[in-house]
Amino acid sequence: MSSTASTKRVAVIGGGILGVSTAVHLLRGGASVVLLTERGLASEASGRSLSWLNSAGERSTAYHQLRVAGVDRYRTLFAADSGRDWLQFGGGLMWNAAGEASATEARHEYEKSIGYDSKLLAPELIASATPGIDPGAVPENAIFNPGEGWVSLPDLVDFLMEEFHALGGELVLNAGKASVTVDGGRATGVETAAGETYPADAVLVACGAATPAVVAPLGVEIPNGSPVSMLVLTKPVDHEVKAVMNTPRAAVRPNPGGTFALDHDWYEESISEHADGSFSIPDEVVQELADEASKLIAGNPELKPASWKIGYKPIPGDGEPVLGELGQVPGCFLAFTHSGATLGLIAGELLAGEIMTGAKHPMLATFRPGRFS
C-alpha cells in the first residue's frame, strides 16, 4: 500500500477522546481513516471521566509541559465559541483534610515555582475568587487555580465526529474486541471479533484500560495500573458553581444542563465486578457521594444521582502516559494515559503528526512504550 501523506490509510481502535481526536487530526492531514469501536463512541472511560483540564500538583517536567500544552489547545477551542456549555474555564479549587494545611501550602509553593497560576486562599476569601462554594466546607485553606477548566468528553466526541464524517472518515461501531494484524513484523491493519479485516499502513490502539491487553498478543507488555472507578451525574439543580472542586471526600465539576459530575476513590471497595464484566455498587453509596458533594456547594442543595457509570480508569503502571510507536511492531502506535481529557486534543495532534510523517515529536520522547522493554 502507498505510504504517501495524501493516501496513507490508518486504522484507529477506540472510540474515546484519544482515538477520535487522533482520527480527526489524521483526516485533516489528508489520511484515509477507519475508526473502530468495541461498542459505541465514548462508551468506556471517556463516558465516565471527571475531565478536569489541569496540570495541578507535582509531576515530571515533561508530563507537566504536555498537560499545559493540552490545556492550551482547549483554550483555542474555547476561544472559537465560549458559549459551548460542554467546555468551560472556571478554574479549579482544591483543599486537603483538616490538619493538612502545610501540605496545601507546599503544593501552592511548588505550583508557583513552576509558573503555574496558583492562589492560596483562606476560606473567607474563596467567594471573592469563585462563586457557589460553601466556605464552611474548607477546614483551613484552599488553592484556586484560575486557568483550569473542564470538558464533557461525550459532547466533545460528538463535536469532533461531525468533522470526522465531513472529512470522509469511516466509522465501524460495535466491532467487538478488535486485534492488530501483523505481517513480517509490521502492523498491517485490524481484524474485528467477527473476522472482518481492515488493511492499513498504520494502526493506533487507543482502548483505554484495555490497551495493554490489545497489544499483549504482539509480544508487548505494558504495565497496567488501572483501578475501577465511577462517575455520577446528578439531576439538575440551581447553583452558581464555576470551578472544578477536588476535595477529601468528593471531586465535583459543573456539567451541562445545571447538573454536576461527581467522582472520588473512597468508595472503590464498595464496587463489585461480576463474571460478565459488569459492575455494581449499592445505591446508598452513590447517594453518599452526592451528599458529600452537597456539603461543598453554597446553600447545600439536595443532590440526587440521575445516572452513574462504573469501569476501569486508564492508568499506566508507572503513572506516565504511553504515547507513540511500538519498537517491536513498527506501524502500531499506542495512546494510553490517565489524563485522557487534558491530553485529548494535543495527544491526537502529535500522534497524528508522527503517524503521517514518521518524525518523532520531542514532547513525546519520555512517553514511548519502549521504556518498558
mmCIF file of C-alpha atoms in Angstrom:
data_model
loop_
_atom_site.group_PDB
_atom_site.id
_atom_site.type_symbol
_atom_site.label_atom_id
_atom_site.label_comp_id
_atom_site.label_asym_id
_atom_site.label_seq_id
_atom_site.Cartn_x
_atom_site.Cartn_y
_atom_site.Cartn_z
ATOM 1 C CA MET A 1 0.000 0.000 0.000
ATOM 2 C CA SER A 2 1.146 3.545 -0.597
ATOM 3 C CA SER A 3 2.502 5.388 2.414
ATOM 4 C CA THR A 4 2.476 8.879 0.974
ATOM 5 C CA ALA A 5 0.839 11.518 3.142
ATOM 6 C CA SER A 6 -2.059 12.017 0.754
ATOM 7 C CA THR A 7 -3.078 8.361 0.660
ATOM 8 C CA LYS A 8 -1.914 6.881 3.974
ATOM 9 C CA ARG A 9 -4.526 4.516 5.369
ATOM 10 C CA VAL A 10 -4.802 4.426 9.173
ATOM 11 C CA ALA A 11 -6.972 2.198 11.359
ATOM 12 C CA VAL A 12 -7.830 3.520 14.818
ATOM 13 C CA ILE A 13 -9.101 1.146 17.516
ATOM 14 C CA GLY A 14 -11.030 3.026 20.188
ATOM 15 C CA GLY A 15 -13.925 5.489 20.149
ATOM 16 C CA GLY A 16 -12.871 7.586 23.132
ATOM 17 C CA ILE A 17 -11.334 11.038 23.050
ATOM 18 C CA LEU A 18 -7.800 9.863 22.214
ATOM 19 C CA GLY A 19 -8.912 7.714 19.285
ATOM 20 C CA VAL A 20 -11.378 10.246 17.919
ATOM 21 C CA SER A 21 -9.016 13.203 18.304
ATOM 22 C CA THR A 22 -6.182 11.385 16.540
ATOM 23 C CA ALA A 23 -8.546 10.232 13.795
ATOM 24 C CA VAL A 24 -9.720 13.799 13.111
ATOM 25 C CA HIS A 25 -6.171 15.149 13.086
ATOM 26 C CA LEU A 26 -5.193 12.394 10.628
ATOM 27 C CA LEU A 27 -8.101 13.288 8.358
ATOM 28 C CA ARG A 28 -7.095 16.950 8.479
ATOM 29 C CA GLY A 29 -3.667 15.839 7.285
ATOM 30 C CA GLY A 30 -5.082 14.009 4.293
ATOM 31 C CA ALA A 31 -5.068 10.420 5.574
ATOM 32 C CA SER A 32 -7.776 7.854 4.950
ATOM 33 C CA VAL A 33 -9.092 6.734 8.348
ATOM 34 C CA VAL A 34 -11.257 3.900 9.633
ATOM 35 C CA LEU A 35 -12.284 4.192 13.300
ATOM 36 C CA LEU A 36 -13.444 1.019 15.047
ATOM 37 C CA THR A 37 -15.200 0.885 18.413
ATOM 38 C CA GLU A 38 -15.904 -2.128 20.601
ATOM 39 C CA ARG A 39 -19.369 -0.745 21.302
ATOM 40 C CA GLY A 40 -20.368 2.896 20.884
ATOM 41 C CA LEU A 41 -18.483 6.172 20.915
ATOM 42 C CA ALA A 42 -17.282 7.344 24.347
ATOM 43 C CA SER A 43 -18.707 4.135 25.790
ATOM 44 C CA GLU A 44 -15.821 3.486 28.172
ATOM 45 C CA ALA A 45 -13.537 5.861 30.125
ATOM 46 C CA SER A 46 -14.387 8.944 28.038
ATOM 47 C CA GLY A 47 -18.011 8.459 29.030
ATOM 48 C CA ARG A 48 -17.223 8.469 32.743
ATOM 49 C CA SER A 49 -14.403 10.948 33.167
ATOM 50 C CA LEU A 50 -14.416 13.934 35.505
ATOM 51 C CA SER A 51 -12.404 15.551 32.667
ATOM 52 C CA TRP A 52 -10.788 18.272 34.742
ATOM 53 C CA LEU A 53 -8.402 20.230 32.486
ATOM 54 C CA ASN A 54 -5.320 20.920 34.547
ATOM 55 C CA SER A 55 -1.682 20.346 35.404
ATOM 56 C CA ALA A 56 -2.023 20.998 39.125
ATOM 57 C CA GLY A 57 0.278 19.464 41.707
ATOM 58 C CA GLU A 58 3.671 17.863 41.146
ATOM 59 C CA ARG A 59 4.682 15.574 38.266
ATOM 60 C CA SER A 60 7.581 15.158 35.854
ATOM 61 C CA THR A 61 8.576 18.230 33.886
ATOM 62 C CA ALA A 62 7.826 16.563 30.554
ATOM 63 C CA TYR A 63 4.367 15.479 31.717
ATOM 64 C CA HIS A 64 3.614 18.956 33.067
ATOM 65 C CA GLN A 65 4.657 20.589 29.792
ATOM 66 C CA LEU A 66 2.487 18.214 27.789
ATOM 67 C CA ARG A 67 -0.516 18.856 30.022
ATOM 68 C CA VAL A 68 -0.053 22.631 29.795
ATOM 69 C CA ALA A 69 0.006 22.278 26.006
ATOM 70 C CA GLY A 70 -3.135 20.171 26.299
ATOM 71 C CA VAL A 71 -4.965 22.888 28.214
ATOM 72 C CA ASP A 72 -3.760 25.413 25.624
ATOM 73 C CA ARG A 73 -5.484 23.508 22.806
ATOM 74 C CA TYR A 74 -8.739 23.570 24.755
ATOM 75 C CA ARG A 75 -8.348 27.306 25.243
ATOM 76 C CA THR A 76 -8.082 27.695 21.477
ATOM 77 C CA LEU A 77 -11.286 25.685 21.058
ATOM 78 C CA PHE A 78 -12.957 27.710 23.810
ATOM 79 C CA ALA A 79 -11.936 30.999 22.201
ATOM 80 C CA ALA A 80 -13.681 29.974 18.987
ATOM 81 C CA ASP A 81 -17.009 29.690 20.851
ATOM 82 C CA SER A 82 -17.082 30.444 24.567
ATOM 83 C CA GLY A 83 -20.799 29.708 24.686
ATOM 84 C CA ARG A 84 -20.427 25.934 24.469
ATOM 85 C CA ASP A 85 -21.907 24.561 27.672
ATOM 86 C CA TRP A 86 -19.667 21.473 27.492
ATOM 87 C CA LEU A 87 -16.335 23.330 27.650
ATOM 88 C CA GLN A 88 -15.728 25.996 30.274
ATOM 89 C CA PHE A 89 -12.827 27.604 32.110
ATOM 90 C CA GLY A 90 -13.970 28.495 35.617
ATOM 91 C CA GLY A 91 -10.797 27.483 37.431
ATOM 92 C CA GLY A 92 -10.071 24.670 39.857
ATOM 93 C CA LEU A 93 -10.318 24.624 43.639
ATOM 94 C CA MET A 94 -8.670 22.034 45.881
ATOM 95 C CA TRP A 95 -8.188 21.562 49.591
ATOM 96 C CA ASN A 96 -6.933 18.882 51.923
ATOM 97 C CA ALA A 97 -8.420 17.426 55.085
ATOM 98 C CA ALA A 98 -8.197 19.193 58.440
ATOM 99 C CA GLY A 99 -4.676 19.193 59.831
ATOM 100 C CA GLU A 100 -3.039 19.173 56.394
ATOM 101 C CA ALA A 101 -2.727 22.922 55.826
ATOM 102 C CA SER A 102 1.050 22.608 55.482
ATOM 103 C CA ALA A 103 0.643 20.105 52.630
ATOM 104 C CA THR A 104 -1.667 22.529 50.830
ATOM 105 C CA GLU A 105 0.837 25.343 51.344
ATOM 106 C CA ALA A 106 3.666 23.181 49.996
ATOM 107 C CA ARG A 107 1.653 22.336 46.897
ATOM 108 C CA HIS A 108 0.919 26.024 46.348
ATOM 109 C CA GLU A 109 4.607 26.935 46.693
ATOM 110 C CA TYR A 110 5.576 24.210 44.215
ATOM 111 C CA GLU A 111 2.979 25.378 41.687
ATOM 112 C CA LYS A 112 4.245 28.950 41.987
ATOM 113 C CA SER A 113 7.838 27.751 41.493
ATOM 114 C CA ILE A 114 6.993 26.343 38.050
ATOM 115 C CA GLY A 115 4.908 29.340 36.992
ATOM 116 C CA TYR A 116 1.544 27.625 37.412
ATOM 117 C CA ASP A 117 -1.161 30.139 38.355
ATOM 118 C CA SER A 118 -1.926 29.304 41.978
ATOM 119 C CA LYS A 119 -3.710 31.296 44.696
ATOM 120 C CA LEU A 120 -3.638 30.206 48.350
ATOM 121 C CA LEU A 121 -6.923 31.241 49.939
ATOM 122 C CA ALA A 122 -8.354 31.326 53.427
ATOM 123 C CA PRO A 123 -11.968 30.069 53.473
ATOM 124 C CA GLU A 124 -13.405 33.577 53.766
ATOM 125 C CA LEU A 125 -11.649 34.644 50.547
ATOM 126 C CA ILE A 126 -12.996 31.857 48.343
ATOM 127 C CA ALA A 127 -16.227 33.667 47.466
ATOM 128 C CA SER A 128 -14.272 36.579 46.006
ATOM 129 C CA ALA A 129 -12.291 34.178 43.777
ATOM 130 C CA THR A 130 -15.013 31.813 42.572
ATOM 131 C CA PRO A 131 -18.774 31.645 43.210
ATOM 132 C CA GLY A 132 -21.081 28.983 44.567
ATOM 133 C CA ILE A 133 -18.797 27.317 47.127
ATOM 134 C CA ASP A 134 -19.669 26.759 50.803
ATOM 135 C CA PRO A 135 -16.631 28.178 52.675
ATOM 136 C CA GLY A 136 -17.639 26.162 55.733
ATOM 137 C CA ALA A 137 -16.551 23.008 53.890
ATOM 138 C CA VAL A 138 -12.943 24.224 53.797
ATOM 139 C CA PRO A 139 -11.197 23.387 57.085
ATOM 140 C CA GLU A 140 -8.106 25.620 56.812
ATOM 141 C CA ASN A 141 -7.012 26.761 53.357
ATOM 142 C CA ALA A 142 -7.530 26.045 49.672
ATOM 143 C CA ILE A 143 -5.738 26.500 46.371
ATOM 144 C CA PHE A 144 -7.501 28.210 43.498
ATOM 145 C CA ASN A 145 -6.011 27.680 40.029
ATOM 146 C CA PRO A 146 -7.755 30.255 37.796
ATOM 147 C CA GLY A 147 -6.528 28.822 34.486
ATOM 148 C CA GLU A 148 -8.135 25.399 34.818
ATOM 149 C CA GLY A 149 -11.346 24.180 33.244
ATOM 150 C CA TRP A 150 -13.467 21.172 32.389
ATOM 151 C CA VAL A 151 -14.951 19.443 29.371
ATOM 152 C CA SER A 152 -17.792 16.989 28.881
ATOM 153 C CA LEU A 153 -15.996 14.381 26.775
ATOM 154 C CA PRO A 154 -19.113 12.769 25.248
ATOM 155 C CA ASP A 155 -20.099 16.201 23.910
ATOM 156 C CA LEU A 156 -16.568 16.843 22.635
ATOM 157 C CA VAL A 157 -16.515 13.459 20.903
ATOM 158 C CA ASP A 158 -19.831 14.269 19.209
ATOM 159 C CA PHE A 159 -18.421 17.637 18.129
ATOM 160 C CA LEU A 160 -15.278 16.073 16.651
ATOM 161 C CA MET A 161 -17.239 13.302 14.952
ATOM 162 C CA GLU A 162 -19.122 15.898 12.912
ATOM 163 C CA GLU A 163 -15.775 16.876 11.386
ATOM 164 C CA PHE A 164 -14.745 13.208 11.129
ATOM 165 C CA HIS A 165 -17.743 12.454 8.918
ATOM 166 C CA ALA A 166 -17.404 15.696 6.946
ATOM 167 C CA LEU A 167 -13.809 14.748 6.092
ATOM 168 C CA GLY A 168 -14.810 11.297 4.903
ATOM 169 C CA GLY A 169 -13.802 9.123 7.842
ATOM 170 C CA GLU A 170 -15.189 5.580 8.036
ATOM 171 C CA LEU A 171 -16.820 4.576 11.328
ATOM 172 C CA VAL A 172 -17.299 0.945 12.368
ATOM 173 C CA LEU A 173 -19.421 0.706 15.516
ATOM 174 C CA ASN A 174 -19.873 -2.415 17.682
ATOM 175 C CA ALA A 175 -16.846 -4.145 16.191
ATOM 176 C CA GLY A 176 -16.218 -6.100 19.399
ATOM 177 C CA LYS A 177 -12.689 -6.694 20.623
ATOM 178 C CA ALA A 178 -10.536 -5.859 17.623
ATOM 179 C CA SER A 179 -6.958 -7.045 17.159
ATOM 180 C CA VAL A 180 -3.914 -5.723 15.315
ATOM 181 C CA THR A 181 -2.838 -7.789 12.308
ATOM 182 C CA VAL A 182 0.877 -8.194 11.646
ATOM 183 C CA ASP A 183 2.859 -9.383 8.648
ATOM 184 C CA GLY A 184 6.633 -9.537 8.525
ATOM 185 C CA GLY A 185 6.812 -7.963 11.981
ATOM 186 C CA ARG A 186 4.894 -4.847 10.912
ATOM 187 C CA ALA A 187 1.311 -3.804 11.666
ATOM 188 C CA THR A 188 -0.849 -4.270 8.592
ATOM 189 C CA GLY A 189 -4.345 -3.472 9.815
ATOM 190 C CA VAL A 190 -7.128 -4.544 12.140
ATOM 191 C CA GLU A 191 -9.340 -7.617 12.441
ATOM 192 C CA THR A 192 -12.693 -7.418 14.226
ATOM 193 C CA ALA A 193 -14.179 -10.011 16.545
ATOM 194 C CA ALA A 194 -16.354 -11.195 13.643
ATOM 195 C CA GLY A 195 -13.330 -11.719 11.404
ATOM 196 C CA GLU A 196 -13.679 -8.632 9.221
ATOM 197 C CA THR A 197 -10.333 -7.146 8.220
ATOM 198 C CA TYR A 198 -9.317 -3.552 7.567
ATOM 199 C CA PRO A 199 -5.882 -3.249 5.918
ATOM 200 C CA ALA A 200 -3.895 -0.170 6.936
ATOM 201 C CA ASP A 201 -0.449 1.395 6.698
ATOM 202 C CA ALA A 202 -0.586 2.199 10.418
ATOM 203 C CA VAL A 203 -2.730 1.294 13.408
ATOM 204 C CA LEU A 204 -3.447 3.295 16.555
ATOM 205 C CA VAL A 205 -4.541 1.389 19.670
ATOM 206 C CA ALA A 206 -6.427 3.792 21.941
ATOM 207 C CA CYS A 207 -8.538 1.416 24.020
ATOM 208 C CA GLY A 208 -8.182 2.957 27.460
ATOM 209 C CA ALA A 209 -7.534 0.443 30.224
ATOM 210 C CA ALA A 210 -7.816 -2.394 27.681
ATOM 211 C CA THR A 211 -4.829 -1.138 25.662
ATOM 212 C CA PRO A 212 -2.249 -3.429 27.332
ATOM 213 C CA ALA A 213 -4.460 -6.459 26.647
ATOM 214 C CA VAL A 214 -4.851 -5.498 22.977
ATOM 215 C CA VAL A 215 -1.097 -5.339 22.387
ATOM 216 C CA ALA A 216 -0.153 -8.307 24.602
ATOM 217 C CA PRO A 217 -0.636 -10.807 21.706
ATOM 218 C CA LEU A 218 2.014 -8.827 19.822
ATOM 219 C CA GLY A 219 4.546 -9.719 22.494
ATOM 220 C CA VAL A 220 4.369 -6.261 24.056
ATOM 221 C CA GLU A 221 3.972 -5.821 27.804
ATOM 222 C CA ILE A 222 2.602 -2.504 29.048
ATOM 223 C CA PRO A 223 2.144 -2.361 32.851
ATOM 224 C CA ASN A 224 -1.452 -1.589 33.756
ATOM 225 C CA GLY A 225 -2.365 0.236 36.962
ATOM 226 C CA SER A 226 -5.982 0.962 36.041
ATOM 227 C CA PRO A 227 -8.377 0.956 39.035
ATOM 228 C CA VAL A 228 -12.143 0.622 38.950
ATOM 229 C CA SER A 229 -13.889 3.974 39.308
ATOM 230 C CA MET A 230 -17.283 5.615 38.961
ATOM 231 C CA LEU A 231 -18.715 8.850 37.592
ATOM 232 C CA VAL A 232 -22.073 10.069 38.869
ATOM 233 C CA LEU A 233 -24.230 12.619 37.064
ATOM 234 C CA THR A 234 -26.798 14.400 39.213
ATOM 235 C CA LYS A 235 -30.244 15.683 38.437
ATOM 236 C CA PRO A 236 -30.383 19.434 37.615
ATOM 237 C CA VAL A 237 -30.179 21.890 40.488
ATOM 238 C CA ASP A 238 -29.879 25.668 40.743
ATOM 239 C CA HIS A 239 -26.277 26.618 41.518
ATOM 240 C CA GLU A 240 -23.555 29.158 40.696
ATOM 241 C CA VAL A 241 -20.538 26.838 40.756
ATOM 242 C CA LYS A 242 -17.981 27.518 38.014
ATOM 243 C CA ALA A 243 -14.866 25.752 39.315
ATOM 244 C CA VAL A 244 -13.918 22.095 39.427
ATOM 245 C CA MET A 245 -13.516 21.027 43.066
ATOM 246 C CA ASN A 246 -11.004 18.424 44.225
ATOM 247 C CA THR A 247 -11.626 17.755 47.933
ATOM 248 C CA PRO A 248 -11.055 14.994 50.512
ATOM 249 C CA ARG A 249 -14.477 13.362 50.071
ATOM 250 C CA ALA A 250 -15.750 14.423 46.642
ATOM 251 C CA ALA A 251 -14.498 15.684 43.310
ATOM 252 C CA VAL A 252 -17.115 17.833 41.613
ATOM 253 C CA ARG A 253 -17.469 19.719 38.373
ATOM 254 C CA PRO A 254 -20.333 21.549 36.692
ATOM 255 C CA ASN A 255 -21.941 19.653 33.830
ATOM 256 C CA PRO A 256 -24.288 20.803 31.046
ATOM 257 C CA GLY A 257 -27.916 21.346 31.962
ATOM 258 C CA GLY A 258 -27.377 22.548 35.526
ATOM 259 C CA THR A 259 -26.152 19.123 36.632
ATOM 260 C CA PHE A 260 -22.948 18.037 38.361
ATOM 261 C CA ALA A 261 -20.438 15.289 37.630
ATOM 262 C CA LEU A 262 -19.020 13.591 40.734
ATOM 263 C CA ASP A 263 -16.264 11.130 41.477
ATOM 264 C CA HIS A 264 -13.656 10.129 44.076
ATOM 265 C CA ASP A 265 -11.910 6.959 45.215
ATOM 266 C CA TRP A 266 -13.030 6.262 48.810
ATOM 267 C CA TYR A 267 -15.935 4.094 47.637
ATOM 268 C CA GLU A 268 -13.892 1.803 45.354
ATOM 269 C CA GLU A 269 -14.078 -1.092 47.830
ATOM 270 C CA SER A 270 -17.887 -0.953 47.561
ATOM 271 C CA ILE A 271 -17.795 -1.700 43.811
ATOM 272 C CA SER A 272 -18.411 -5.312 42.772
ATOM 273 C CA GLU A 273 -17.197 -6.753 39.469
ATOM 274 C CA HIS A 274 -19.262 -9.599 38.031
ATOM 275 C CA ALA A 275 -18.373 -12.569 35.854
ATOM 276 C CA ASP A 276 -19.835 -10.928 32.751
ATOM 277 C CA GLY A 277 -17.541 -7.906 33.162
ATOM 278 C CA SER A 278 -20.234 -5.599 34.535
ATOM 279 C CA PHE A 279 -20.015 -3.666 37.787
ATOM 280 C CA SER A 280 -22.424 -2.676 40.545
ATOM 281 C CA ILE A 281 -22.421 -0.527 43.652
ATOM 282 C CA PRO A 282 -25.061 -0.090 46.380
ATOM 283 C CA ASP A 283 -27.399 2.827 45.689
ATOM 284 C CA GLU A 284 -26.780 4.199 49.169
ATOM 285 C CA VAL A 285 -23.068 4.584 48.431
ATOM 286 C CA VAL A 286 -23.862 6.587 45.303
ATOM 287 C CA GLN A 287 -26.171 8.800 47.351
ATOM 288 C CA GLU A 288 -23.449 9.197 49.994
ATOM 289 C CA LEU A 289 -21.126 10.627 47.342
ATOM 290 C CA ALA A 290 -23.872 13.033 46.273
ATOM 291 C CA ASP A 291 -24.384 14.051 49.916
ATOM 292 C CA GLU A 292 -20.651 14.707 50.298
ATOM 293 C CA ALA A 293 -20.750 16.884 47.165
ATOM 294 C CA SER A 294 -23.730 18.830 48.505
ATOM 295 C CA LYS A 295 -21.683 19.918 51.520
ATOM 296 C CA LEU A 296 -19.294 21.748 49.169
ATOM 297 C CA ILE A 297 -21.930 23.880 47.432
ATOM 298 C CA ALA A 298 -23.366 27.132 48.746
ATOM 299 C CA GLY A 299 -26.774 26.506 50.299
ATOM 300 C CA ASN A 300 -26.072 22.763 50.373
ATOM 301 C CA PRO A 301 -28.728 21.861 47.769
ATOM 302 C CA GLU A 302 -30.065 18.332 47.792
ATOM 303 C CA LEU A 303 -28.245 16.409 45.071
ATOM 304 C CA LYS A 304 -29.910 13.369 43.571
ATOM 305 C CA PRO A 305 -27.979 10.947 41.345
ATOM 306 C CA ALA A 306 -29.527 10.681 37.889
ATOM 307 C CA SER A 307 -27.106 8.084 36.498
ATOM 308 C CA TRP A 308 -23.741 6.535 37.168
ATOM 309 C CA LYS A 309 -21.209 4.562 35.188
ATOM 310 C CA ILE A 310 -18.536 2.232 36.541
ATOM 311 C CA GLY A 311 -15.466 0.829 34.827
ATOM 312 C CA TYR A 312 -11.701 0.861 34.689
ATOM 313 C CA LYS A 313 -9.950 4.236 34.819
ATOM 314 C CA PRO A 314 -6.959 4.073 32.428
ATOM 315 C CA ILE A 315 -3.670 4.473 34.314
ATOM 316 C CA PRO A 316 -0.367 3.062 33.004
ATOM 317 C CA GLY A 317 1.649 1.146 35.573
ATOM 318 C CA ASP A 318 4.155 3.948 36.149
ATOM 319 C CA GLY A 319 1.522 6.698 36.017
ATOM 320 C CA GLU A 320 3.051 8.378 32.964
ATOM 321 C CA PRO A 321 1.378 8.474 29.515
ATOM 322 C CA VAL A 322 2.213 5.810 26.938
ATOM 323 C CA LEU A 323 2.244 7.549 23.553
ATOM 324 C CA GLY A 324 3.928 6.586 20.311
ATOM 325 C CA GLU A 325 5.046 3.738 18.070
ATOM 326 C CA LEU A 326 5.915 0.257 19.276
ATOM 327 C CA GLY A 327 9.542 -0.525 18.603
ATOM 328 C CA GLN A 328 8.744 -4.244 18.378
ATOM 329 C CA VAL A 329 5.897 -3.730 15.900
ATOM 330 C CA PRO A 330 6.526 -0.830 13.518
ATOM 331 C CA GLY A 331 3.361 0.819 12.292
ATOM 332 C CA CYS A 332 1.491 0.156 15.550
ATOM 333 C CA PHE A 333 1.021 3.205 17.777
ATOM 334 C CA LEU A 334 -0.383 3.455 21.321
ATOM 335 C CA ALA A 335 -2.313 6.109 23.227
ATOM 336 C CA PHE A 336 -2.778 5.094 26.880
ATOM 337 C CA THR A 337 -2.910 7.666 29.680
ATOM 338 C CA HIS A 338 -4.654 8.683 32.876
ATOM 339 C CA SER A 339 -5.023 12.263 31.642
ATOM 340 C CA GLY A 340 -7.064 11.432 28.546
ATOM 341 C CA ALA A 341 -9.202 14.540 28.886
ATOM 342 C CA THR A 342 -6.412 17.072 29.391
ATOM 343 C CA LEU A 343 -4.231 15.428 26.723
ATOM 344 C CA GLY A 344 -7.069 14.567 24.346
ATOM 345 C CA LEU A 345 -6.503 17.281 21.754
ATOM 346 C CA ILE A 346 -2.718 17.667 21.992
ATOM 347 C CA ALA A 347 -2.021 13.921 22.020
ATOM 348 C CA GLY A 348 -4.208 13.436 18.956
ATOM 349 C CA GLU A 349 -2.373 16.240 17.179
ATOM 350 C CA LEU A 350 1.125 14.975 17.991
ATOM 351 C CA LEU A 351 0.374 11.305 17.339
ATOM 352 C CA ALA A 352 -1.245 12.117 14.001
ATOM 353 C CA GLY A 353 1.866 14.062 13.056
ATOM 354 C CA GLU A 354 4.100 11.119 13.898
ATOM 355 C CA ILE A 355 1.898 8.645 12.022
ATOM 356 C CA MET A 356 1.777 10.856 8.931
ATOM 357 C CA THR A 357 5.415 11.891 8.761
ATOM 358 C CA GLY A 358 7.409 9.323 10.694
ATOM 359 C CA ALA A 359 9.140 12.167 12.543
ATOM 360 C CA LYS A 360 9.108 11.716 16.316
ATOM 361 C CA HIS A 361 7.896 14.731 18.269
ATOM 362 C CA PRO A 362 10.261 15.725 21.111
ATOM 363 C CA MET A 363 7.388 16.308 23.562
ATOM 364 C CA LEU A 364 6.599 12.580 23.442
ATOM 365 C CA ALA A 365 10.209 11.437 23.917
ATOM 366 C CA THR A 366 9.826 10.252 27.532
ATOM 367 C CA PHE A 367 6.432 8.639 26.958
ATOM 368 C CA ARG A 368 7.407 5.986 24.393
ATOM 369 C CA PRO A 369 6.111 2.458 25.049
ATOM 370 C CA GLY A 370 9.659 1.210 24.571
ATOM 371 C CA ARG A 371 10.568 2.362 28.089
ATOM 372 C CA PHE A 372 9.006 -0.860 29.408
ATOM 373 C CA SER A 373 11.118 -3.144 27.222
#
